[in-house]
JSON list of N, CA and C in Angstrom, two decimals:
[
{"chain": "A", "resi": 1, "resn": "UNK", "atom": "N", "xyz": [101.35, 78.98, 76.13]},
{"chain": "A", "resi": 1, "resn": "UNK", "atom": "CA", "xyz": [100.84, 80.30, 76.42]},
{"chain": "A", "resi": 1, "resn": "UNK", "atom": "C", "xyz": [100.46, 80.43, 77.89]},
{"chain": "A", "resi": 2, "resn": "UNK", "atom": "N", "xyz": [99.82, 79.40, 78.44]},
{"chain": "A", "resi": 2, "resn": "UNK", "atom": "CA", "xyz": [99.42, 79.46, 79.84]},
{"chain": "A", "resi": 2, "resn": "UNK", "atom": "C", "xyz": [100.63, 79.46, 80.77]},
{"chain": "A", "resi": 3, "resn": "UNK", "atom": "N", "xyz": [101.68, 78.72, 80.40]},
{"chain": "A", "resi": 3, "resn": "UNK", "atom": "CA", "xyz": [102.87, 78.65, 81.24]},
{"chain": "A", "resi": 3, "resn": "UNK", "atom": "C", "xyz": [103.55, 80.02, 81.33]},
{"chain": "A", "resi": 4, "resn": "UNK", "atom": "N", "xyz": [103.65, 80.71, 80.20]},
{"chain": "A", "resi": 4, "resn": "UNK", "atom": "CA", "xyz": [104.30, 82.02, 80.23]},
{"chain": "A", "resi": 4, "resn": "UNK", "atom": "C", "xyz": [103.47, 83.03, 81.01]},
{"chain": "A", "resi": 5, "resn": "UNK", "atom": "N", "xyz": [102.15, 82.92, 80.93]},
{"chain": "A", "resi": 5, "resn": "UNK", "atom": "CA", "xyz": [101.29, 83.83, 81.70]},
{"chain": "A", "resi": 5, "resn": "UNK", "atom": "C", "xyz": [101.42, 83.54, 83.19]},
{"chain": "A", "resi": 6, "resn": "UNK", "atom": "N", "xyz": [101.47, 82.26, 83.54]},
{"chain": "A", "resi": 6, "resn": "UNK", "atom": "CA", "xyz": [101.66, 81.88, 84.95]},
{"chain": "A", "resi": 6, "resn": "UNK", "atom": "C", "xyz": [103.01, 82.36, 85.45]},
{"chain": "A", "resi": 7, "resn": "UNK", "atom": "N", "xyz": [104.04, 82.16, 84.63]},
{"chain": "A", "resi": 7, "resn": "UNK", "atom": "CA", "xyz": [105.38, 82.61, 85.03]},
{"chain": "A", "resi": 7, "resn": "UNK", "atom": "C", "xyz": [105.43, 84.12, 85.19]},
{"chain": "A", "resi": 8, "resn": "UNK", "atom": "N", "xyz": [104.76, 84.84, 84.30]},
{"chain": "A", "resi": 8, "resn": "UNK", "atom": "CA", "xyz": [104.72, 86.31, 84.41]},
{"chain": "A", "resi": 8, "resn": "UNK", "atom": "C", "xyz": [103.99, 86.74, 85.67]},
{"chain": "A", "resi": 9, "resn": "UNK", "atom": "N", "xyz": [102.91, 86.06, 86.01]},
{"chain": "A", "resi": 9, "resn": "UNK", "atom": "CA", "xyz": [102.17, 86.40, 87.23]},
{"chain": "A", "resi": 9, "resn": "UNK", "atom": "C", "xyz": [103.01, 86.13, 88.47]},
{"chain": "A", "resi": 10, "resn": "UNK", "atom": "N", "xyz": [103.70, 85.00, 88.50]},
{"chain": "A", "resi": 10, "resn": "UNK", "atom": "CA", "xyz": [104.54, 84.67, 89.65]},
{"chain": "A", "resi": 10, "resn": "UNK", "atom": "C", "xyz": [105.68, 85.67, 89.77]},
{"chain": "A", "resi": 11, "resn": "UNK", "atom": "N", "xyz": [106.31, 86.01, 88.65]},
{"chain": "A", "resi": 11, "resn": "UNK", "atom": "CA", "xyz": [107.39, 87.00, 88.67]},
{"chain": "A", "resi": 11, "resn": "UNK", "atom": "C", "xyz": [106.87, 88.36, 89.12]},
{"chain": "A", "resi": 12, "resn": "UNK", "atom": "N", "xyz": [105.70, 88.75, 88.65]},
{"chain": "A", "resi": 12, "resn": "UNK", "atom": "CA", "xyz": [105.12, 90.04, 89.05]},
{"chain": "A", "resi": 12, "resn": "UNK", "atom": "C", "xyz": [104.85, 90.09, 90.54]},
{"chain": "A", "resi": 13, "resn": "UNK", "atom": "N", "xyz": [104.29, 89.02, 91.09]},
{"chain": "A", "resi": 13, "resn": "UNK", "atom": "CA", "xyz": [104.01, 88.99, 92.52]},
{"chain": "A", "resi": 13, "resn": "UNK", "atom": "C", "xyz": [105.30, 89.01, 93.33]},
{"chain": "A", "resi": 14, "resn": "UNK", "atom": "N", "xyz": [106.32, 88.30, 92.85]},
{"chain": "A", "resi": 14, "resn": "UNK", "atom": "CA", "xyz": [107.62, 88.32, 93.52]},
{"chain": "A", "resi": 14, "resn": "UNK", "atom": "C", "xyz": [108.22, 89.72, 93.50]},
{"chain": "A", "resi": 15, "resn": "UNK", "atom": "N", "xyz": [108.16, 90.40, 92.37]},
{"chain": "A", "resi": 15, "resn": "UNK", "atom": "CA", "xyz": [108.69, 91.76, 92.28]},
{"chain": "A", "resi": 15, "resn": "UNK", "atom": "C", "xyz": [107.94, 92.73, 93.19]},
{"chain": "A", "resi": 16, "resn": "UNK", "atom": "N", "xyz": [106.63, 92.56, 93.27]},
{"chain": "A", "resi": 16, "resn": "UNK", "atom": "CA", "xyz": [105.84, 93.43, 94.14]},
{"chain": "A", "resi": 16, "resn": "UNK", "atom": "C", "xyz": [106.23, 93.20, 95.61]},
{"chain": "A", "resi": 17, "resn": "UNK", "atom": "N", "xyz": [106.36, 91.95, 96.01]},
{"chain": "A", "resi": 17, "resn": "UNK", "atom": "CA", "xyz": [106.75, 91.65, 97.39]},
{"chain": "A", "resi": 17, "resn": "UNK", "atom": "C", "xyz": [108.15, 92.16, 97.69]},
{"chain": "A", "resi": 18, "resn": "UNK", "atom": "N", "xyz": [109.08, 91.93, 96.78]},
{"chain": "A", "resi": 18, "resn": "UNK", "atom": "CA", "xyz": [110.45, 92.39, 96.97]},
{"chain": "A", "resi": 18, "resn": "UNK", "atom": "C", "xyz": [110.50, 93.92, 97.05]},
{"chain": "A", "resi": 19, "resn": "UNK", "atom": "N", "xyz": [109.75, 94.58, 96.19]},
{"chain": "A", "resi": 19, "resn": "UNK", "atom": "CA", "xyz": [109.72, 96.04, 96.21]},
{"chain": "A", "resi": 19, "resn": "UNK", "atom": "C", "xyz": [109.16, 96.60, 97.51]},
{"chain": "A", "resi": 20, "resn": "UNK", "atom": "N", "xyz": [108.11, 95.97, 98.02]},
{"chain": "A", "resi": 20, "resn": "UNK", "atom": "CA", "xyz": [107.53, 96.42, 99.30]},
{"chain": "A", "resi": 20, "resn": "UNK", "atom": "C", "xyz": [108.52, 96.21, 100.44]},
{"chain": "A", "resi": 21, "resn": "UNK", "atom": "N", "xyz": [109.21, 95.09, 100.43]},
{"chain": "A", "resi": 21, "resn": "UNK", "atom": "CA", "xyz": [110.21, 94.83, 101.48]},
{"chain": "A", "resi": 21, "resn": "UNK", "atom": "C", "xyz": [111.32, 95.86, 101.41]},
{"chain": "A", "resi": 22, "resn": "UNK", "atom": "N", "xyz": [111.85, 96.12, 100.21]},
{"chain": "A", "resi": 22, "resn": "UNK", "atom": "CA", "xyz": [112.90, 97.12, 100.06]},
{"chain": "A", "resi": 22, "resn": "UNK", "atom": "C", "xyz": [112.43, 98.50, 100.45]},
{"chain": "A", "resi": 23, "resn": "UNK", "atom": "N", "xyz": [111.18, 98.83, 100.11]},
{"chain": "A", "resi": 23, "resn": "UNK", "atom": "CA", "xyz": [110.63, 100.13, 100.48]},
{"chain": "A", "resi": 23, "resn": "UNK", "atom": "C", "xyz": [110.60, 100.30, 102.00]},
{"chain": "A", "resi": 24, "resn": "UNK", "atom": "N", "xyz": [110.08, 99.30, 102.69]},
{"chain": "A", "resi": 24, "resn": "UNK", "atom": "CA", "xyz": [110.01, 99.40, 104.15]},
{"chain": "A", "resi": 24, "resn": "UNK", "atom": "C", "xyz": [111.38, 99.39, 104.80]},
{"chain": "A", "resi": 25, "resn": "UNK", "atom": "N", "xyz": [112.34, 98.66, 104.24]},
{"chain": "A", "resi": 25, "resn": "UNK", "atom": "CA", "xyz": [113.70, 98.70, 104.77]},
{"chain": "A", "resi": 25, "resn": "UNK", "atom": "C", "xyz": [114.31, 100.09, 104.56]},
{"chain": "A", "resi": 26, "resn": "UNK", "atom": "N", "xyz": [114.09, 100.65, 103.40]},
{"chain": "A", "resi": 26, "resn": "UNK", "atom": "CA", "xyz": [114.62, 101.99, 103.14]},
{"chain": "A", "resi": 26, "resn": "UNK", "atom": "C", "xyz": [114.01, 103.04, 104.03]},
{"chain": "A", "resi": 27, "resn": "UNK", "atom": "N", "xyz": [112.75, 102.87, 104.39]},
{"chain": "A", "resi": 27, "resn": "UNK", "atom": "CA", "xyz": [112.09, 103.81, 105.29]},
{"chain": "A", "resi": 27, "resn": "UNK", "atom": "C", "xyz": [112.49, 103.59, 106.75]},
{"chain": "A", "resi": 28, "resn": "UNK", "atom": "N", "xyz": [113.17, 102.50, 107.03]},
{"chain": "A", "resi": 28, "resn": "UNK", "atom": "CA", "xyz": [113.61, 102.22, 108.39]},
{"chain": "A", "resi": 28, "resn": "UNK", "atom": "C", "xyz": [112.57, 101.48, 109.22]},
{"chain": "A", "resi": 29, "resn": "UNK", "atom": "N", "xyz": [111.50, 100.99, 108.59]},
{"chain": "A", "resi": 29, "resn": "UNK", "atom": "CA", "xyz": [110.43, 100.30, 109.30]},
{"chain": "A", "resi": 29, "resn": "UNK", "atom": "C", "xyz": [110.68, 98.80, 109.43]},
{"chain": "A", "resi": 30, "resn": "UNK", "atom": "N", "xyz": [111.60, 98.28, 108.65]},
{"chain": "A", "resi": 30, "resn": "UNK", "atom": "CA", "xyz": [111.94, 96.86, 108.67]},
{"chain": "A", "resi": 30, "resn": "UNK", "atom": "C", "xyz": [113.44, 96.77, 108.85]},
{"chain": "A", "resi": 31, "resn": "UNK", "atom": "N", "xyz": [113.87, 96.40, 110.04]},
{"chain": "A", "resi": 31, "resn": "UNK", "atom": "CA", "xyz": [115.29, 96.42, 110.38]},
{"chain": "A", "resi": 31, "resn": "UNK", "atom": "C", "xyz": [115.97, 95.10, 110.04]},
{"chain": "A", "resi": 32, "resn": "UNK", "atom": "N", "xyz": [117.29, 95.10, 110.11]},
{"chain": "A", "resi": 32, "resn": "UNK", "atom": "CA", "xyz": [118.06, 93.88, 109.98]},
{"chain": "A", "resi": 32, "resn": "UNK", "atom": "C", "xyz": [118.85, 93.76, 108.70]},
{"chain": "A", "resi": 33, "resn": "UNK", "atom": "N", "xyz": [119.11, 94.86, 108.02]},
{"chain": "A", "resi": 33, "resn": "UNK", "atom": "CA", "xyz": [119.82, 94.80, 106.76]},
{"chain": "A", "resi": 33, "resn": "UNK", "atom": "C", "xyz": [120.66, 96.06, 106.59]},
{"chain": "A", "resi": 34, "resn": "UNK", "atom": "N", "xyz": [121.61, 96.00, 105.64]},
{"chain": "A", "resi": 34, "resn": "UNK", "atom": "CA", "xyz": [122.39, 97.19, 105.34]},
{"chain": "A", "resi": 34, "resn": "UNK", "atom": "C", "xyz": [121.53, 98.25, 104.66]},
{"chain": "A", "resi": 35, "resn": "UNK", "atom": "N", "xyz": [120.35, 97.86, 104.18]},
{"chain": "A", "resi": 35, "resn": "UNK", "atom": "CA", "xyz": [119.45, 98.79, 103.51]},
{"chain": "A", "resi": 35, "resn": "UNK", "atom": "C", "xyz": [118.62, 99.61, 104.49]},
{"chain": "A", "resi": 36, "resn": "UNK", "atom": "N", "xyz": [118.57, 99.22, 105.74]},
{"chain": "A", "resi": 36, "resn": "UNK", "atom": "CA", "xyz": [117.72, 99.87, 106.72]},
{"chain": "A", "resi": 36, "resn": "UNK", "atom": "C", "xyz": [118.11, 101.33, 106.89]},
{"chain": "A", "resi": 37, "resn": "UNK", "atom": "N", "xyz": [117.13, 102.20, 106.70]},
{"chain": "A", "resi": 37, "resn": "UNK", "atom": "CA", "xyz": [117.33, 103.63, 106.89]},
{"chain": "A", "resi": 37, "resn": "UNK", "atom": "C", "xyz": [117.94, 104.35, 105.70]},
{"chain": "A", "resi": 38, "resn": "UNK", "atom": "N", "xyz": [118.26, 103.64, 104.63]},
{"chain": "A", "resi": 38, "resn": "UNK", "atom": "CA", "xyz": [118.83, 104.26, 103.43]},
{"chain": "A", "resi": 38, "resn": "UNK", "atom": "C", "xyz": [117.70, 104.61, 102.46]},
{"chain": "A", "resi": 39, "resn": "UNK", "atom": "N", "xyz": [117.49, 105.88, 102.24]},
{"chain": "A", "resi": 39, "resn": "UNK", "atom": "CA", "xyz": [116.33, 106.32, 101.45]},
{"chain": "A", "resi": 39, "resn": "UNK", "atom": "C", "xyz": [116.40, 105.88, 99.99]},
{"chain": "A", "resi": 40, "resn": "UNK", "atom": "N", "xyz": [117.59, 105.60, 99.47]},
{"chain": "A", "resi": 40, "resn": "UNK", "atom": "CA", "xyz": [117.70, 105.14, 98.10]},
{"chain": "A", "resi": 40, "resn": "UNK", "atom": "C", "xyz": [116.96, 103.82, 97.91]},
{"chain": "A", "resi": 41, "resn": "UNK", "atom": "N", "xyz": [116.96, 102.98, 98.96]},
{"chain": "A", "resi": 41, "resn": "UNK", "atom": "CA", "xyz": [116.29, 101.68, 98.86]},
{"chain": "A", "resi": 41, "resn": "UNK", "atom": "C", "xyz": [114.78, 101.82, 98.87]},
{"chain": "A", "resi": 42, "resn": "UNK", "atom": "N", "xyz": [114.27, 102.86, 99.50]},
{"chain": "A", "resi": 42, "resn": "UNK", "atom": "CA", "xyz": [112.83, 103.08, 99.43]},
{"chain": "A", "resi": 42, "resn": "UNK", "atom": "C", "xyz": [112.42, 103.49, 98.02]},
{"chain": "A", "resi": 43, "resn": "UNK", "atom": "N", "xyz": [113.25, 104.29, 97.35]},
{"chain": "A", "resi": 43, "resn": "UNK", "atom": "CA", "xyz": [112.95, 104.67, 95.97]},
{"chain": "A", "resi": 43, "resn": "UNK", "atom": "C", "xyz": [113.08, 103.48, 95.03]},
{"chain": "A", "resi": 44, "resn": "UNK", "atom": "N", "xyz": [114.12, 102.68, 95.20]},
{"chain": "A", "resi": 44, "resn": "UNK", "atom": "CA", "xyz": [114.30, 101.48, 94.37]},
{"chain": "A", "resi": 44, "resn": "UNK", "atom": "C", "xyz": [113.16, 100.51, 94.60]},
{"chain": "A", "resi": 45, "resn": "UNK", "atom": "N", "xyz": [112.78, 100.32, 95.85]},
{"chain": "A", "resi": 45, "resn": "UNK", "atom": "CA", "xyz": [111.68, 99.42, 96.17]},
{"chain": "A", "resi": 45, "resn": "UNK", "atom": "C", "xyz": [110.37, 99.86, 95.56]},
{"chain": "A", "resi": 46, "resn": "UNK", "atom": "N", "xyz": [110.13, 101.15, 95.58]},
{"chain": "A", "resi": 46, "resn": "UNK", "atom": "CA", "xyz": [108.90, 101.67, 94.97]},
{"chain": "A", "resi": 46, "resn": "UNK", "atom": "C", "xyz": [108.89, 101.43, 93.47]},
{"chain": "A", "resi": 47, "resn": "UNK", "atom": "N", "xyz": [110.03, 101.64, 92.81]},
{"chain": "A", "resi": 47, "resn": "UNK", "atom": "CA", "xyz": [110.10, 101.40, 91.37]},
{"chain": "A", "resi": 47, "resn": "UNK", "atom": "C", "xyz": [109.93, 99.92, 91.03]},
{"chain": "A", "resi": 48, "resn": "UNK", "atom": "N", "xyz": [110.52, 99.04, 91.82]},
{"chain": "A", "resi": 48, "resn": "UNK", "atom": "CA", "xyz": [110.39, 97.60, 91.58]},
{"chain": "A", "resi": 48, "resn": "UNK", "atom": "C", "xyz": [108.95, 97.16, 91.79]},
{"chain": "A", "resi": 49, "resn": "UNK", "atom": "N", "xyz": [108.30, 97.67, 92.83]},
{"chain": "A", "resi": 49, "resn": "UNK", "atom": "CA", "xyz": [106.90, 97.31, 93.09]},
{"chain": "A", "resi": 49, "resn": "UNK", "atom": "C", "xyz": [105.99, 97.80, 91.97]},
{"chain": "A", "resi": 50, "resn": "UNK", "atom": "N", "xyz": [106.22, 99.00, 91.50]},
{"chain": "A", "resi": 50, "resn": "UNK", "atom": "CA", "xyz": [105.41, 99.53, 90.39]},
{"chain": "A", "resi": 50, "resn": "UNK", "atom": "C", "xyz": [105.66, 98.72, 89.12]},
{"chain": "A", "resi": 51, "resn": "UNK", "atom": "N", "xyz": [106.89, 98.31, 88.90]},
{"chain": "A", "resi": 51, "resn": "UNK", "atom": "CA", "xyz": [107.20, 97.44, 87.77]},
{"chain": "A", "resi": 51, "resn": "UNK", "atom": "C", "xyz": [106.48, 96.11, 87.87]},
{"chain": "A", "resi": 52, "resn": "UNK", "atom": "N", "xyz": [106.38, 95.57, 89.09]},
{"chain": "A", "resi": 52, "resn": "UNK", "atom": "CA", "xyz": [105.64, 94.33, 89.30]},
{"chain": "A", "resi": 52, "resn": "UNK", "atom": "C", "xyz": [104.16, 94.50, 89.01]},
{"chain": "A", "resi": 53, "resn": "UNK", "atom": "N", "xyz": [103.60, 95.62, 89.41]},
{"chain": "A", "resi": 53, "resn": "UNK", "atom": "CA", "xyz": [102.19, 95.90, 89.12]},
{"chain": "A", "resi": 53, "resn": "UNK", "atom": "C", "xyz": [101.98, 96.01, 87.61]},
{"chain": "A", "resi": 54, "resn": "UNK", "atom": "N", "xyz": [102.89, 96.69, 86.93]},
{"chain": "A", "resi": 54, "resn": "UNK", "atom": "CA", "xyz": [102.78, 96.83, 85.47]},
{"chain": "A", "resi": 54, "resn": "UNK", "atom": "C", "xyz": [102.89, 95.48, 84.77]},
{"chain": "A", "resi": 55, "resn": "UNK", "atom": "N", "xyz": [103.80, 94.63, 85.25]},
{"chain": "A", "resi": 55, "resn": "UNK", "atom": "CA", "xyz": [103.93, 93.30, 84.67]},
{"chain": "A", "resi": 55, "resn": "UNK", "atom": "C", "xyz": [102.68, 92.47, 84.92]},
{"chain": "A", "resi": 56, "resn": "UNK", "atom": "N", "xyz": [102.11, 92.58, 86.10]},
{"chain": "A", "resi": 56, "resn": "UNK", "atom": "CA", "xyz": [100.88, 91.86, 86.41]},
{"chain": "A", "resi": 56, "resn": "UNK", "atom": "C", "xyz": [99.75, 92.33, 85.51]},
{"chain": "A", "resi": 57, "resn": "UNK", "atom": "N", "xyz": [99.65, 93.61, 85.30]},
{"chain": "A", "resi": 57, "resn": "UNK", "atom": "CA", "xyz": [98.62, 94.15, 84.41]},
{"chain": "A", "resi": 57, "resn": "UNK", "atom": "C", "xyz": [98.85, 93.66, 82.98]},
{"chain": "A", "resi": 58, "resn": "UNK", "atom": "N", "xyz": [100.09, 93.73, 82.52]},
{"chain": "A", "resi": 58, "resn": "UNK", "atom": "CA", "xyz": [100.39, 93.32, 81.15]},
{"chain": "A", "resi": 58, "resn": "UNK", "atom": "C", "xyz": [100.15, 91.83, 80.93]},
{"chain": "A", "resi": 59, "resn": "UNK", "atom": "N", "xyz": [100.46, 91.02, 81.92]},
{"chain": "A", "resi": 59, "resn": "UNK", "atom": "CA", "xyz": [100.30, 89.57, 81.77]},
{"chain": "A", "resi": 59, "resn": "UNK", "atom": "C", "xyz": [98.82, 89.17, 81.72]},
{"chain": "A", "resi": 60, "resn": "UNK", "atom": "N", "xyz": [97.96, 89.97, 82.31]},
{"chain": "A", "resi": 60, "resn": "UNK", "atom": "CA", "xyz": [96.53, 89.61, 82.38]},
{"chain": "A", "resi": 60, "resn": "UNK", "atom": "C", "xyz": [95.66, 90.49, 81.50]},
{"chain": "A", "resi": 61, "resn": "UNK", "atom": "N", "xyz": [96.26, 91.34, 80.71]},
{"chain": "A", "resi": 61, "resn": "UNK", "atom": "CA", "xyz": [95.50, 92.23, 79.84]},
{"chain": "A", "resi": 61, "resn": "UNK", "atom": "C", "xyz": [95.20, 91.55, 78.50]},
{"chain": "A", "resi": 62, "resn": "UNK", "atom": "N", "xyz": [94.05, 91.77, 77.96]},
{"chain": "A", "resi": 62, "resn": "UNK", "atom": "CA", "xyz": [93.70, 91.22, 76.66]},
{"chain": "A", "resi": 62, "resn": "UNK", "atom": "C", "xyz": [94.51, 91.87, 75.55]},
{"chain": "A", "resi": 63, "resn": "UNK", "atom": "N", "xyz": [94.94, 93.08, 75.75]},
{"chain": "A", "resi": 63, "resn": "UNK", "atom": "CA", "xyz": [95.68, 93.82, 74.73]},
{"chain": "A", "resi": 63, "resn": "UNK", "atom": "C", "xyz": [97.00, 93.14, 74.38]},
{"chain": "A", "resi": 64, "resn": "UNK", "atom": "N", "xyz": [97.67, 92.54, 75.37]},
{"chain": "A", "resi": 64, "resn": "UNK", "atom": "CA", "xyz": [98.98, 91.95, 75.15]},
{"chain": "A", "resi": 64, "resn": "UNK", "atom": "C", "xyz": [98.92, 90.47, 74.77]},
{"chain": "A", "resi": 65, "resn": "UNK", "atom": "N", "xyz": [97.76, 89.90, 74.64]},
{"chain": "A", "resi": 65, "resn": "UNK", "atom": "CA", "xyz": [97.65, 88.48, 74.28]},
{"chain": "A", "resi": 65, "resn": "UNK", "atom": "C", "xyz": [97.69, 88.28, 72.80]}
]
């Protein structure tokens, strides 16, 4: 049980970081990729980051245990 919760937390943090990076690349604030300046990547990044937050909440919530 602890391993799956740890894995969920690590995955959630990874998704949040990845989403923030994609968001900033899509906004054109983080250069160096084909995603830079493409607004679709800012929307995808925002959805991935929100998904990571939801996973983090679900992994640490008493309701889902």
